[in-house]
Amino acid sequence: MNDLVFQQCINPDCRQTYEVSQTTFLCQRCGSLLDIQYDWDRLTVPKSLSHFELKWQARRNPLDFSGVWRFRALFPFAPDDKIITVGEGQTLCLPSDSVAQFTGMNSGTVYLQYEGLNPSGSFKDNGMTAAFTHAHMIGASRAACASTGNTSASLALYCAVTKKMSGIVFIGSGKIAHGKLAQALDHGVLTLQILGDFDDAIARVQQVSRDLGIYLVNSINPFRLEGQKSIMYRVLESLAWVPPDWILVPGGNLGNCSAFAKAFHELYTLGLIPRIPRLAVINAAGANTFFQLVEVQKLSWNQGRYDQQKITSYYAHLDQTQLRAHTLASAIEINRPVNLPKALRALEICQGVVRAVDDTAILDAKAQVAAGGFGCEPASAASVAGLKLLREQGVIAPSDRVVCILTAHPLKDPSATIHYHLGDTDHYGRYANRPQTVANDLSEIIRTIQQK
Ligand SMILES: *Cc1c(COP(=O)(O)O)cnc(C)c1O
Ligand SMILES: [Zn+2]
């Protein structure tokens, strides 16, 4: 195939290519995941990353305003007139000395990338704008996803704002945080609560999409990951294009970590960065398939010839013991991550590590993020809890420059926060800030304030 852009099977023994317009998203020959590939030699790529700063001068053009599409030279799969943007990607990467102190890092070394500042309140918008654009390119009129909540909120928002598509979301019953469910309902998409969990819902949505020809926007969709690469471009931009030592990211379906590694691999190959940061993927202890396979069973990418048997028998073990994912960090409550092979490849590209942190560590880290900054939802704070753990283990040095990806907004899951501060959860609220009950009486109110 001599197209400038194509889809390609990630299996090195297959490497089958597909046209951009294909929407199967799995190799029809071997069943592996697909990548979007570019013939960089025949495309115009900027000679230096600082080129992208020029886009700020053109920000009246919505494509140059978008924090995703202003980098479109690094994922040029769509003609400009087909791109659908709602102005996503206006996010911030800020240093946090209070998180540095909490995690045992030197002052000035820790940065937080606040992806909760996206229009729907999570990083998913980076990928949704790309998937939506692809869907629009090929003329789709309906899009569907299974979601722990944020993908459905993002899909719902893009449907409502752009009017380009009608949306259908599949959610596991009872597991979705209220902020996210509220978004799906409010934006008016068809919301199906499957009597099962996320792993059940994603299996169903793939069947239904295939049978009814509905465009699938889960992160199995390789176009979504192209948009999510831009999170790393913005991190680099915030750090004046000097790569940090570490990127820490929560791992659920493992799309984000896969996208980040692809971004760095491409930038490095194109000569646009001098070295690739290391990657730490952080699971919740109650949904730790990736940790188990990589760190306990030593599963590795092995240049694409990874040991599928280890994965198959791990999933069989999940079935036999009826082990279901269980964590308060609902966004990463996933036991069968669809991007597992790509994430293995990501670890190889970035010399990555995987860790698992328990819910108490996650909620304490979340409280510390909010006490010193903008805040985040529980799953996001896994990155900070992971930093603390990796510092304690001596894997990350106190002087390393690190970026924790805060994947979503604190108001996504207010009940987790309230229960933590009221102290009525199983998890002791070490940093709990309890409301004080005071009689409706002036002198008692004054006394209470002065006691503090
Ligand atoms: C989707 C999501 C994740 C998990 O990202 P993956 O790419 O699926 O690993 C983590 N945090 C939040 C808040 C999310 O919405
Ligand atoms: Zn294949």
PDB file of C-alpha atoms and ligand atoms in Angstrom, residues 9-11 13-16 18 27-34, ligand 2:
ATOM      1  CA  CYS A   9      -1.580  -4.726  12.265  1.00  0.00           C
ATOM      2  CA  ILE A  10       0.819  -4.478  15.225  1.00  0.00           C
ATOM      3  CA  ASN A  11       1.767  -8.169  14.970  1.00  0.00           C
ATOM      4  CA  ASP A  13       4.544 -11.628  11.821  1.00  0.00           C
ATOM      5  CA  CYS A  14       1.503 -10.191  10.045  1.00  0.00           C
ATOM      6  CA  ARG A  15       1.803  -6.434   9.416  1.00  0.00           C
ATOM      7  CA  GLN A  16      -1.318  -6.477   7.257  1.00  0.00           C
ATOM      8  CA  TYR A  18      -5.773  -1.485   5.830  1.00  0.00           C
ATOM      9  CA  CYS A  27      -6.762  -7.248  11.986  1.00  0.00           C
ATOM     10  CA  GLN A  28      -8.988  -9.451   9.874  1.00  0.00           C
ATOM     11  CA  ARG A  29      -6.126 -11.871   9.287  1.00  0.00           C
ATOM     12  CA  CYS A  30      -4.812 -12.424  12.821  1.00  0.00           C
ATOM     13  CA  GLY A  31      -7.123 -10.546  15.185  1.00  0.00           C
ATOM     14  CA  SER A  32      -4.438  -8.187  16.545  1.00  0.00           C
ATOM     15  CA  LEU A  33      -4.851  -4.478  17.264  1.00  0.00           C
ATOM     16  CA  LEU A  34      -4.113  -1.927  14.557  1.00  0.00           C
TER      17      LEU A  34
HETATM   18 ZN    ZN B   2      -2.621  -9.167  11.664  1.00  0.00          ZN
END
